[in-house]
Tab-separated table of C-alpha atoms in Angstrom:
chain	number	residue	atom	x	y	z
A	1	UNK	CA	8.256	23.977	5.910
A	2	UNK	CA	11.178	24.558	3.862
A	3	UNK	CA	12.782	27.912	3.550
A	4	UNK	CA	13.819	29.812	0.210
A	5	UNK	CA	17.795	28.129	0.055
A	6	UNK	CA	15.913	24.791	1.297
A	7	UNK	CA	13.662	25.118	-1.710
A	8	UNK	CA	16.256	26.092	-4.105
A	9	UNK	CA	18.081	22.924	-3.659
A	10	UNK	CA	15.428	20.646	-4.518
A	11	UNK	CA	14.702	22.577	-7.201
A	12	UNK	CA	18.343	22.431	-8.359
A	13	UNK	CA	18.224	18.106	-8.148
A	14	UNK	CA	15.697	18.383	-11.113
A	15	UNK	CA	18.359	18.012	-13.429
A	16	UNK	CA	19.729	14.846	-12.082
A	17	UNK	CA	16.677	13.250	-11.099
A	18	UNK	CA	15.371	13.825	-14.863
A	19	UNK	CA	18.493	11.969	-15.818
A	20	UNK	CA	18.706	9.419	-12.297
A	21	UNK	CA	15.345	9.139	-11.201
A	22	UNK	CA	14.385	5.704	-12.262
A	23	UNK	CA	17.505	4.259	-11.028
A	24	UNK	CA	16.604	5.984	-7.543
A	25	UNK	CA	13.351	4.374	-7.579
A	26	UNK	CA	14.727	0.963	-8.246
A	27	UNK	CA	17.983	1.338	-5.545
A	28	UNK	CA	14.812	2.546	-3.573
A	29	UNK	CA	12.653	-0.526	-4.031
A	30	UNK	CA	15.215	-2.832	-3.953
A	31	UNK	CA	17.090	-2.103	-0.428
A	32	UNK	CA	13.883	-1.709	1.378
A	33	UNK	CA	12.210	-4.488	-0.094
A	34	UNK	CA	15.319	-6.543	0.677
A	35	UNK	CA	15.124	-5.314	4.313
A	36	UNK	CA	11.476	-5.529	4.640
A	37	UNK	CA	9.900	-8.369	2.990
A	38	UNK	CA	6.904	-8.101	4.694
A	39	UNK	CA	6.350	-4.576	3.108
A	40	UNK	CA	6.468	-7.498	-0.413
A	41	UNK	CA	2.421	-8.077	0.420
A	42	UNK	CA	1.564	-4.212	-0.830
A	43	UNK	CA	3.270	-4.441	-4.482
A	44	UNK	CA	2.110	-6.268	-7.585
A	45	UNK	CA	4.907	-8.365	-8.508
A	46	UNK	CA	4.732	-7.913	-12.384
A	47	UNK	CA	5.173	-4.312	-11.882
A	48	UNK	CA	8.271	-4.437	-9.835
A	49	UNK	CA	9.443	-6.390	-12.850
A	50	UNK	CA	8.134	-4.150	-15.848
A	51	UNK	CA	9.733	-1.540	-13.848
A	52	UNK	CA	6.250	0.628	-13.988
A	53	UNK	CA	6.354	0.853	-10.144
A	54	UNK	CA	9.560	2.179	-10.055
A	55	UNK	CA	8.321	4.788	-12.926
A	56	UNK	CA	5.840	5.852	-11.348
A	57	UNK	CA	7.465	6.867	-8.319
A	58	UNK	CA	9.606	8.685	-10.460
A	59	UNK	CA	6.627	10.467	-11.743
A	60	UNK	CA	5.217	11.535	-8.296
A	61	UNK	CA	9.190	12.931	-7.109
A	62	UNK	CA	9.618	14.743	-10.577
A	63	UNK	CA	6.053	16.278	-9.992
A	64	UNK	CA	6.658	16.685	-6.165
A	65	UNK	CA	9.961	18.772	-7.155
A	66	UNK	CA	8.569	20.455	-10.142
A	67	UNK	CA	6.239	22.294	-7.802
A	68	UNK	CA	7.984	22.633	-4.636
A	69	UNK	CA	6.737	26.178	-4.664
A	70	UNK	CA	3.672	25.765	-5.385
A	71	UNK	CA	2.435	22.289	-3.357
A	72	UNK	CA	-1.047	23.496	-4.419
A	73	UNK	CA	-0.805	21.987	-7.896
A	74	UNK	CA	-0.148	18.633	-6.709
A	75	UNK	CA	-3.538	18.441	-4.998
A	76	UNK	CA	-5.351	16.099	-7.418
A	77	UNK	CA	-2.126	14.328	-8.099
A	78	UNK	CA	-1.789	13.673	-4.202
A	79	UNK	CA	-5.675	12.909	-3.738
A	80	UNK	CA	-5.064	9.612	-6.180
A	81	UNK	CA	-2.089	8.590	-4.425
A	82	UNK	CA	-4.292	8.902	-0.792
A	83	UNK	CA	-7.251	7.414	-2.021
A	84	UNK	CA	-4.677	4.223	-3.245
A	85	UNK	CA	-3.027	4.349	-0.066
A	86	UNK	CA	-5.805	4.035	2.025
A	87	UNK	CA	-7.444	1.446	-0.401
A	88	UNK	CA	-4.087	-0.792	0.800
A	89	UNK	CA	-4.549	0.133	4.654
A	90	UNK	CA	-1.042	1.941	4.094
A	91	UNK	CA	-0.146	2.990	7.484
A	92	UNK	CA	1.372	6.476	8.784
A	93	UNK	CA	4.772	4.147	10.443
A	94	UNK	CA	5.006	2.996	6.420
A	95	UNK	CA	6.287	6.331	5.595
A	96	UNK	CA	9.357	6.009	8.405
A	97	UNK	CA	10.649	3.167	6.411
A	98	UNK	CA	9.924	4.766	3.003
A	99	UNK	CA	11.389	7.724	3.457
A	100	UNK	CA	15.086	6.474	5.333
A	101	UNK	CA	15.112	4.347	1.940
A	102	UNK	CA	14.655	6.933	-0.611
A	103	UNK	CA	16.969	9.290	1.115
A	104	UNK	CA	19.349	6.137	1.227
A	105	UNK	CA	18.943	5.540	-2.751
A	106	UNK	CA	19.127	9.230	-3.268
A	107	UNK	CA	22.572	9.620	-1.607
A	108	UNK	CA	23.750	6.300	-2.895
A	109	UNK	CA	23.014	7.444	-6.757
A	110	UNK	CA	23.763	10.990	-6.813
A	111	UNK	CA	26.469	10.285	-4.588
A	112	UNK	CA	28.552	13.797	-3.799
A	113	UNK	CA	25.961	15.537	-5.348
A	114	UNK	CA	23.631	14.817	-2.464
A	115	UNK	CA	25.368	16.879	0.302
A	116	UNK	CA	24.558	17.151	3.747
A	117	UNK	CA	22.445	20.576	2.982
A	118	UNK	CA	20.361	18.581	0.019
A	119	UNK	CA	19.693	15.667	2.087
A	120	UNK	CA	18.316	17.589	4.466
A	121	UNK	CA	16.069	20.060	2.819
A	122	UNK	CA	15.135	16.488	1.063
A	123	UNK	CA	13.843	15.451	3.707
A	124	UNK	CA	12.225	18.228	4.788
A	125	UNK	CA	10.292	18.006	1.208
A	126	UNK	CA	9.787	14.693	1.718
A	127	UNK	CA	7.940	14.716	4.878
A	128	UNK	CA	5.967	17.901	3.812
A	129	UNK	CA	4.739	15.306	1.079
A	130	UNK	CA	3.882	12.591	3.452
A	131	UNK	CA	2.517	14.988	5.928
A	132	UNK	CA	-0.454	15.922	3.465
A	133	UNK	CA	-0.723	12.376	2.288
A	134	UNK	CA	-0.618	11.075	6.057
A	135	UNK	CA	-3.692	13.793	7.265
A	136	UNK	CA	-6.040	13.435	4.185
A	137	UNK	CA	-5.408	9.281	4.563
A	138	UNK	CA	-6.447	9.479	8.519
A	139	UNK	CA	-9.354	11.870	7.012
A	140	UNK	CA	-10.321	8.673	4.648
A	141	UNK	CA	-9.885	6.343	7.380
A	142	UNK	CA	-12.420	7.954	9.587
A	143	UNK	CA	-14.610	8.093	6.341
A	144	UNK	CA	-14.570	4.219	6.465
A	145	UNK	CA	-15.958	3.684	9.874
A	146	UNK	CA	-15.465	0.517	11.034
A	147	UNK	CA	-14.173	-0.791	8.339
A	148	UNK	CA	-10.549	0.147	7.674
A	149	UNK	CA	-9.176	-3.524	6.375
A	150	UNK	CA	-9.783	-6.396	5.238
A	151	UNK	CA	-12.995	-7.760	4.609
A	152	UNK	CA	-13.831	-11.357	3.216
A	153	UNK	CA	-16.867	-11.846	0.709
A	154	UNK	CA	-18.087	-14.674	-1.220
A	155	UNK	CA	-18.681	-14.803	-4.815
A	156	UNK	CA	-22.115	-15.089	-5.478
A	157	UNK	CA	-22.602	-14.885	-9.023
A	158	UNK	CA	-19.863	-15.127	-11.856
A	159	UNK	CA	-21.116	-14.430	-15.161
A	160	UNK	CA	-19.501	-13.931	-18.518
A	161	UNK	CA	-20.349	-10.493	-20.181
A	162	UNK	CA	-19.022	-11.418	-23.515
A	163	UNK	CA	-19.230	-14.329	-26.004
A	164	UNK	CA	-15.579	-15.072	-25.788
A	165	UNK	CA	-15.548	-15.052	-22.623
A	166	UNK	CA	-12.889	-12.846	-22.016
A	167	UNK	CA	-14.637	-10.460	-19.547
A	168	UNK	CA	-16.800	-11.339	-16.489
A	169	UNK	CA	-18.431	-10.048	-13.892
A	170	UNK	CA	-18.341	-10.918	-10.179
A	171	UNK	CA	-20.963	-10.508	-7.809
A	172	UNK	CA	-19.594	-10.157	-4.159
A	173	UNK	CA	-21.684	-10.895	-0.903
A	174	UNK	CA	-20.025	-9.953	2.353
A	175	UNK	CA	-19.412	-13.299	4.785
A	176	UNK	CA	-20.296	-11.623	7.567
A	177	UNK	CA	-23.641	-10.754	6.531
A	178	UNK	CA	-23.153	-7.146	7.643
A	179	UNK	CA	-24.438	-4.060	5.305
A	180	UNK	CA	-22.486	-2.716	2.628
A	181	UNK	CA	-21.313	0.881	2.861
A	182	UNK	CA	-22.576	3.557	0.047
A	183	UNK	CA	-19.868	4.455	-2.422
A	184	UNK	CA	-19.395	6.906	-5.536
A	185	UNK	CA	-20.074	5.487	-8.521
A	186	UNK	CA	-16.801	5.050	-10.318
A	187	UNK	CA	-14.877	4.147	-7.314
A	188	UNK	CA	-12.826	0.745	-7.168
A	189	UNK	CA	-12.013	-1.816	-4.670
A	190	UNK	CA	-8.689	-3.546	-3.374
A	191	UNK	CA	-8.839	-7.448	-4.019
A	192	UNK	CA	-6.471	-9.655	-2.185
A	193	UNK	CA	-6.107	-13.540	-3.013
A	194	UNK	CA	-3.763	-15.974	-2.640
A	195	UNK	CA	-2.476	-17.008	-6.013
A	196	UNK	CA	-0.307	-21.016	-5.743
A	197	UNK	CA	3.290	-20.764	-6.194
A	198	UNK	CA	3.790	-17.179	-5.293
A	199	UNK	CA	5.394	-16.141	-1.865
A	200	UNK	CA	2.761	-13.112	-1.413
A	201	UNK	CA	-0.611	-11.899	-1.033
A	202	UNK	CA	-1.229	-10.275	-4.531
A	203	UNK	CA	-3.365	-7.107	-4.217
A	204	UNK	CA	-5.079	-5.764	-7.368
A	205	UNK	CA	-8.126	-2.940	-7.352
A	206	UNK	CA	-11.491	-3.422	-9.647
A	207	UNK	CA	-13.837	-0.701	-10.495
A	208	UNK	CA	-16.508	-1.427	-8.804
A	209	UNK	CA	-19.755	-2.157	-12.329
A	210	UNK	CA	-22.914	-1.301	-10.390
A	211	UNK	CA	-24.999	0.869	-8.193
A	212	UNK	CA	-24.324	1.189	-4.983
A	213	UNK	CA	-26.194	-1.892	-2.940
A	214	UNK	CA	-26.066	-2.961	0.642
A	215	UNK	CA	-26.002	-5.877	0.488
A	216	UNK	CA	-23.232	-6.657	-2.696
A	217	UNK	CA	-20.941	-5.447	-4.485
A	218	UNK	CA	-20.001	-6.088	-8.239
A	219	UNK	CA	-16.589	-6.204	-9.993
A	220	UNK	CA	-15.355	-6.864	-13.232
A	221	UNK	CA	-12.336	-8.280	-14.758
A	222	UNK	CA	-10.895	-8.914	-18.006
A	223	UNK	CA	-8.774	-11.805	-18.970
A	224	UNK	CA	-4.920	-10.362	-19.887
A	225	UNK	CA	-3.463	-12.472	-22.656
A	226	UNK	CA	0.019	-11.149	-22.211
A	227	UNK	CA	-0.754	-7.457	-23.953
A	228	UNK	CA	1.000	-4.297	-23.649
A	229	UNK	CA	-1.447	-2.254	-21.595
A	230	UNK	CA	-3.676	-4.185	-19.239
A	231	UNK	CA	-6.827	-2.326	-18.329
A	232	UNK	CA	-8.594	-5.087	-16.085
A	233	UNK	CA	-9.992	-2.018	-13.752
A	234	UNK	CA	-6.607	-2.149	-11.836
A	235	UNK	CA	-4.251	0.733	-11.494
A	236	UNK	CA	-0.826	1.680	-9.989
A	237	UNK	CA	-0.010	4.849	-7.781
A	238	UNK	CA	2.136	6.560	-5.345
A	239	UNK	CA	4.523	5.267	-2.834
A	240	UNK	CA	3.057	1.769	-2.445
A	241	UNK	CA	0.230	0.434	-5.301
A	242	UNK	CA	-1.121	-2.313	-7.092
A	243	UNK	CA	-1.582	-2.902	-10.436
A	244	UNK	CA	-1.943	-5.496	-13.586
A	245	UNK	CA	0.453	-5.518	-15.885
A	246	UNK	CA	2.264	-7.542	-18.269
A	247	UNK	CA	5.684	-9.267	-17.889
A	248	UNK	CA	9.023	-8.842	-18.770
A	249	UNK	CA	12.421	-10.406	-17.767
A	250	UNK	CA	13.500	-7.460	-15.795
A	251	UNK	CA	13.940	-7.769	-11.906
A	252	UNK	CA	13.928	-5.649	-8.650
A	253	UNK	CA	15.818	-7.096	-6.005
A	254	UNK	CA	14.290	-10.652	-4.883
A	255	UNK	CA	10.357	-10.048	-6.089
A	256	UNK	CA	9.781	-13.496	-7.955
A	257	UNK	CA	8.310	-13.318	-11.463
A	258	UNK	CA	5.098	-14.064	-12.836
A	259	UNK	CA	2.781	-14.487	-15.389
A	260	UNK	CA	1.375	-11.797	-17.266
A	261	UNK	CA	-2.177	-11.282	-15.311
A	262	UNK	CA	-1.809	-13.030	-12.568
A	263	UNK	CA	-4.818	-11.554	-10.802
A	264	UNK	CA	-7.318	-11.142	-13.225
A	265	UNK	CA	-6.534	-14.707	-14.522
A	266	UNK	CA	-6.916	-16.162	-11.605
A	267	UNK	CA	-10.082	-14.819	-10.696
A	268	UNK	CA	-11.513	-15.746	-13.881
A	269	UNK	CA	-9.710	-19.400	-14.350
A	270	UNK	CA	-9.674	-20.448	-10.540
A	271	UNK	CA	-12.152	-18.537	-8.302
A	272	UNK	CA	-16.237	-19.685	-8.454
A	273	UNK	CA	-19.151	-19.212	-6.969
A	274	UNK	CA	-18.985	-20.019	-3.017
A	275	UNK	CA	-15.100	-19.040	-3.009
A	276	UNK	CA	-14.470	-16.454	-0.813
A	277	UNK	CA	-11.520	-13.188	-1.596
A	278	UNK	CA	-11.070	-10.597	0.421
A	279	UNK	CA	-11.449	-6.738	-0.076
A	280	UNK	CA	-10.919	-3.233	1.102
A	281	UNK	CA	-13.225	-0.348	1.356
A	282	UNK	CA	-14.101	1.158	-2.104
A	283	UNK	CA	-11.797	4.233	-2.509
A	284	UNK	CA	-10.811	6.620	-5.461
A	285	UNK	CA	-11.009	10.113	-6.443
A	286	UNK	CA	-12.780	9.337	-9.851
A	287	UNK	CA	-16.349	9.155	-9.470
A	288	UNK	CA	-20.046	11.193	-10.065
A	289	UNK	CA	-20.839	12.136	-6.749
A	290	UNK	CA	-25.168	11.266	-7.543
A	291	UNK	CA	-26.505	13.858	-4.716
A	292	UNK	CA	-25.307	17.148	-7.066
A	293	UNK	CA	-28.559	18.725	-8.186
A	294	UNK	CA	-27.478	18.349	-11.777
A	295	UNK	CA	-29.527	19.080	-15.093
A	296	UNK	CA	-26.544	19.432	-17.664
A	297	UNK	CA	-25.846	16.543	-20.306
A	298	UNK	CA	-23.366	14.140	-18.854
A	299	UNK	CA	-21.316	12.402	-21.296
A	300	UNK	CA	-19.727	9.021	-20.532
A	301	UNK	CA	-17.023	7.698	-23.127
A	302	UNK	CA	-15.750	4.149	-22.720
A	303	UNK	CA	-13.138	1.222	-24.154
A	304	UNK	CA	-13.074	-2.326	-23.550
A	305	UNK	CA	-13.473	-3.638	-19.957
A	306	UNK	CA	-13.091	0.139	-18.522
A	307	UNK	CA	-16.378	0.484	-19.064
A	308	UNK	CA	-17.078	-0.747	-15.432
A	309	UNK	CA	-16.916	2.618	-13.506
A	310	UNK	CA	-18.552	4.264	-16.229
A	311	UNK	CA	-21.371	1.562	-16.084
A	312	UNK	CA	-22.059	2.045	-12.178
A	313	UNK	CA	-22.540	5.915	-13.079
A	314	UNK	CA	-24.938	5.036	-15.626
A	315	UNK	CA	-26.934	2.506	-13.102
A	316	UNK	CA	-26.743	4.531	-10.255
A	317	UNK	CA	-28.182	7.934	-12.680
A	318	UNK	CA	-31.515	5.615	-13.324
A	319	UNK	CA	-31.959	4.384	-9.897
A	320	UNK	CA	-31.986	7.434	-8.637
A	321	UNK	CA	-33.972	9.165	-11.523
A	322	UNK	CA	-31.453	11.580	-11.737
A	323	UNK	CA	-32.775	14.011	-14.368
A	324	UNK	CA	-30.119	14.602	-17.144
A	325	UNK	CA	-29.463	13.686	-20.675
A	326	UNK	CA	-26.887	11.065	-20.982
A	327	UNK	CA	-24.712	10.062	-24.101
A	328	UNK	CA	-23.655	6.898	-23.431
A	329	UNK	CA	-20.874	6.360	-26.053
A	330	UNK	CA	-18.688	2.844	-25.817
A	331	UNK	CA	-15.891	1.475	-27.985
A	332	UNK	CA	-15.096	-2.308	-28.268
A	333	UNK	CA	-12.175	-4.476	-30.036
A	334	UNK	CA	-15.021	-7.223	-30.389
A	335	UNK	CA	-18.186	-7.795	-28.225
A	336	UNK	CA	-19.266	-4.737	-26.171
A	337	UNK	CA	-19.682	-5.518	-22.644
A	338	UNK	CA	-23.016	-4.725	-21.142
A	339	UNK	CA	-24.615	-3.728	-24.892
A	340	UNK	CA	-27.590	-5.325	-24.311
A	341	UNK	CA	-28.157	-3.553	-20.293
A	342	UNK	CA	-27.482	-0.241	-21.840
A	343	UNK	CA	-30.060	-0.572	-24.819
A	344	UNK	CA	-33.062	-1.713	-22.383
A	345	UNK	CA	-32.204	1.251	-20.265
A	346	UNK	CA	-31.834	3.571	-23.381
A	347	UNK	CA	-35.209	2.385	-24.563
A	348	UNK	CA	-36.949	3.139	-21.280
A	349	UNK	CA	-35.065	6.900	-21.014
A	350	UNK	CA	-35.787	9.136	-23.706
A	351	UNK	CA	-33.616	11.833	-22.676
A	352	UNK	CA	-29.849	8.574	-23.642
A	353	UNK	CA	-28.438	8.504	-26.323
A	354	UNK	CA	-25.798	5.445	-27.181
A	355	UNK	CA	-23.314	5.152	-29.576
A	356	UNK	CA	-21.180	1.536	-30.153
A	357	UNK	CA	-18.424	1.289	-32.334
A	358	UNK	CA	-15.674	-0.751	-33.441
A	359	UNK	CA	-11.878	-0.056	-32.061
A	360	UNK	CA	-8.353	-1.221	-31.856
A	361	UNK	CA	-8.005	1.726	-29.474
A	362	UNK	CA	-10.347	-0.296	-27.140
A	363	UNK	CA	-7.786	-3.292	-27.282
A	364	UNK	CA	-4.662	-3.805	-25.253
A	365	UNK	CA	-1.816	-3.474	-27.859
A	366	UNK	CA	-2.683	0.019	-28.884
A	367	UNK	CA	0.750	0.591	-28.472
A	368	UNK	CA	1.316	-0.444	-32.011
A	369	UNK	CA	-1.615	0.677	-33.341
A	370	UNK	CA	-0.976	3.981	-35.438
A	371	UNK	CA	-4.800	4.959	-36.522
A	372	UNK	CA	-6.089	8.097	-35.182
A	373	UNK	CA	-9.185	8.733	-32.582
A	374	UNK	CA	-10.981	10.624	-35.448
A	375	UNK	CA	-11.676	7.864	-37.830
A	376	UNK	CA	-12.421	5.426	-35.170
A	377	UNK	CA	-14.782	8.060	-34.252
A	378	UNK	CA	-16.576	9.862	-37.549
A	379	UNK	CA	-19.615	8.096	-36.593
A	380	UNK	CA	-20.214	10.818	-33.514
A	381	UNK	CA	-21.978	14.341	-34.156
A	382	UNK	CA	-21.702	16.838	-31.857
A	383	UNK	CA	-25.030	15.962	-30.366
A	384	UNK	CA	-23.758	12.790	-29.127
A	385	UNK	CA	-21.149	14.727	-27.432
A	386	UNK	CA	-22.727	17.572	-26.698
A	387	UNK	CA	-20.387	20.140	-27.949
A	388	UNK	CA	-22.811	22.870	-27.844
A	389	UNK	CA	-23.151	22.812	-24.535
A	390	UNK	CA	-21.298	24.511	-22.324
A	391	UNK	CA	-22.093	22.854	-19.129
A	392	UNK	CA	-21.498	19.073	-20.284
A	393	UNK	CA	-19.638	16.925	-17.998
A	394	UNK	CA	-17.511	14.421	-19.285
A	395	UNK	CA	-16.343	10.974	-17.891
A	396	UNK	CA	-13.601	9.024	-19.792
A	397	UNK	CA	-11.704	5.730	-18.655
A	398	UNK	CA	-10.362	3.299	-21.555
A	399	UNK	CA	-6.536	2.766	-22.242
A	400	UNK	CA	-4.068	5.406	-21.909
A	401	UNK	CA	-3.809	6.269	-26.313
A	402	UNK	CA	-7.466	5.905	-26.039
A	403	UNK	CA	-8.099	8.650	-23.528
A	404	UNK	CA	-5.387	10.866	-25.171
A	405	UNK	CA	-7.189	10.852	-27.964
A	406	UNK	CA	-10.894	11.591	-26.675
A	407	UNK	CA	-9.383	14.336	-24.829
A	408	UNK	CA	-7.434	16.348	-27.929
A	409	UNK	CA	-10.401	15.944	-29.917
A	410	UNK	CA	-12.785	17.058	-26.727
A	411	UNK	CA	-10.367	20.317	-26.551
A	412	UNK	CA	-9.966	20.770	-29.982
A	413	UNK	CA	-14.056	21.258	-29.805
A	414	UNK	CA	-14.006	23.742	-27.011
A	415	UNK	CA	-14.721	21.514	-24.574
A	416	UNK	CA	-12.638	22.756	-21.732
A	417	UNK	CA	-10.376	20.457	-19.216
A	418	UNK	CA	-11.746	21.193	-15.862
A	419	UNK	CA	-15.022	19.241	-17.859
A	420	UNK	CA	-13.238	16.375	-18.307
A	421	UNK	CA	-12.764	13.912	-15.933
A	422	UNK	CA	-10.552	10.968	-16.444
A	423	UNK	CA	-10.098	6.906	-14.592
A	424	UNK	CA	-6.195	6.817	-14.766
A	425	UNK	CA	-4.579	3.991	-13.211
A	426	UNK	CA	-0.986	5.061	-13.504
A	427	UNK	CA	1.347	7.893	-13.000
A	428	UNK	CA	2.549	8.859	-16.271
A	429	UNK	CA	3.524	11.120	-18.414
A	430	UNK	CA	-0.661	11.297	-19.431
A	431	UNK	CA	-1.481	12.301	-16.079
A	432	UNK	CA	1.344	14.692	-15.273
A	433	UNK	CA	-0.338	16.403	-18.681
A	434	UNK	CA	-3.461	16.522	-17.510
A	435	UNK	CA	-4.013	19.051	-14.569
């Protein structure tokens, strides 16, 4: 552990890292991709370009930093980045070569600044970090059983789950015949595929859109036409992640550039029924855990294709006849995925509610979109959301804007945060907020 002067010097790099931290990240990323290509098969390329990977790592020091003092805070913030990690197979000799390079960028960049007594209690800090990420990882690992890589599967079914065609589902049926693990509804799974013309495996994770089965597994994707904010059910975390994202003409180092979506394309354009991909044990800290003995009113609030973890709550609820009222509450640019499956169940449960609306917010260039959450959302009464009661659980996942706005207006009707749970697949200024 680090002692009081130790801690007082990381404390005093805020400053500079506020102000250098991005370049860090990319000086990071860059050397030790350079000097471990290999290491090339864990990151999504497009993000390396955008620059969001190196963000977010900026995210998890400032955070890491920020609470030095207090490591306690960062225990939700840490649980995401294990769950990702282990969702990659990240290894515990990984964080050997991480670490030498980020102490490398850090001295490089803040150059006399980072004296022998700050690089040193930095890397004291820094392996406390990957000491707790390290244990609960080997504690997920043993979770997994026998299955702690990669596993191939054959698409069984691919179906379309709107009339454009933009979003579709795939059903996935292990090769091996083997049953399927149990998972928590909400949790996601690692995809890897082989994409032509690119030099890498490209790793992306997908909710996971159904009940827990043993003998498949369900995923689904949405096309990415080149938009601002992709939310295809993939996310991006921690040291090493994997995410969808758009493109820009920005660079890290030698990662070759891509199209915008090159994943979730690809599935959708390339991969049918009979193909085979390969996945990763489902993983993720975002999920209804189905054996609580649970009465209260359970609230799940959707946008566009993130309605997938929210969907394999809702499935996994009737299958079990779990008894509790459910508002069921989804918001679409254009078709809603699934309408039709959540109106037959609605019909057979007395006790749902559902609510379908219209929404930019739902679309993927909400980043220009200026309209607020409450007229997109005048149509709800507090019985669709429950307000009144106290003891309401609440499940969000939709774009970042989206779920900003769902949770002012759920705290600005007493709904209180530890209520509110949330599917975020970045670190961000959102999620740094949050906790």
């Amino acid at each position: 552990m680090l002692n009081y002067q130790e801690t007082k010097l990381v404390k005093d790099t805020l400053p500079a890292l506020r102000q250098h931290g991005e370049h860090i990240s990319t000086v990071f990323y860059k050397t030790m991709l350079r000097d471990h290509p290999e290491l090339q098969n864990y990151f999504n390329t497009v993000n390396m370009h955008t620059g969001k990977q190196p963000r977010a790592l900026t995210q998890l020091i400032l955070a890491f930093a920020s609470n030095i003092v207090n490591i306690s805070e960062l225990t939700p913030k840490l649980e995401r980045v294990a769950q990702k990690h282990a969702s990659l197979s990240i290894q515990p000799d990984q964080y050997e070569i991480v670490g030498k390079y980020l102490l490398r960028a850090f001295s490089a960049v803040l150059g006399p600044s980072m004296t022998p007594d700050v690089k040193l209690a930095w890397t004291k800090a820094y392996w406390v970090m990957a000491r707790m990420l390290t244990g609960r990882e080997a504690h997920i690992y043993r979770e997994f059983e026998s299955w702690k890589s990669w596993r191939k599967f054959m698409i069984y079914t691919k179906k379309k789950e709107t009339f454009e065609g933009n979003i579709v589902s795939f059903t996935l049926k292990p090769v091996d015949g083997k049953p399927l693990p149990t998972f928590m509804p909400g949790q996601y799974v690692t995809v890897r595929i082989t994409v032509p013309g690119m030099k890498y495996a490209q790793l992306r994770q997908y909710s996971l859109s159904d009940a827990p089965s043993p003998d498949h597994y369900r995923i689904t994707v949405k096309r990415d036409q080149g938009s601002n904010w992709d939310y295809a059910g993939s996310r991006e975390d921690g040291l090493m992640s994997s995410a969808a994202s758009s493109a820009s003409d920005s660079s890290i180092g030698s990662v070759q550039p891509c199209r915008p979506g090159v994943v979730s394309n690809s599935l959708i354009d390339d991969f049918h029924e009979g193909d085979t991909i390969e996945l990763t044990h489902p993983s993720g800290a975002f999920y209804l855990n189905p054996k609580m003995d649970n009465s209260m009113p359970l609230v799940l609030i959707s946008a566009g294709v993130c309605v997938a973890p929210l969907l394999s709550m809702l499935n996994t609820v009737v299958e079990k006849r779990i008894n509790r009222p459910v508002s069921w509450i989804q918001a679409s640019r254009h078709d809603a995925p699934f309408q039709a499956h959540v109106e037959n169940i609605a019909k057979r449960h007395p006790n749902m509610r559902t609510k379908f609306f219209k929404s930019r917010l739902s679309d993927s260039d909400v980043l220009s979109y200026t309209s607020t959450f409450e007229n997109d959302f005048l149509s709800l009464t507090s019985e669709d959301l429950y307000l009144s009661n106290s003891s309401a659980e609440y499940y969000i996942c939709g774009p970042e804007k989206f779920m900003m706005q769902a949770s002012n207006h759920l705290h600005k009707h007493g709904v209180k945060p530890e209520r509110v749970q949330f599917e975020i697949f970045s670190v961000g200024s959102f999620e740094m907020n949050l906790d």
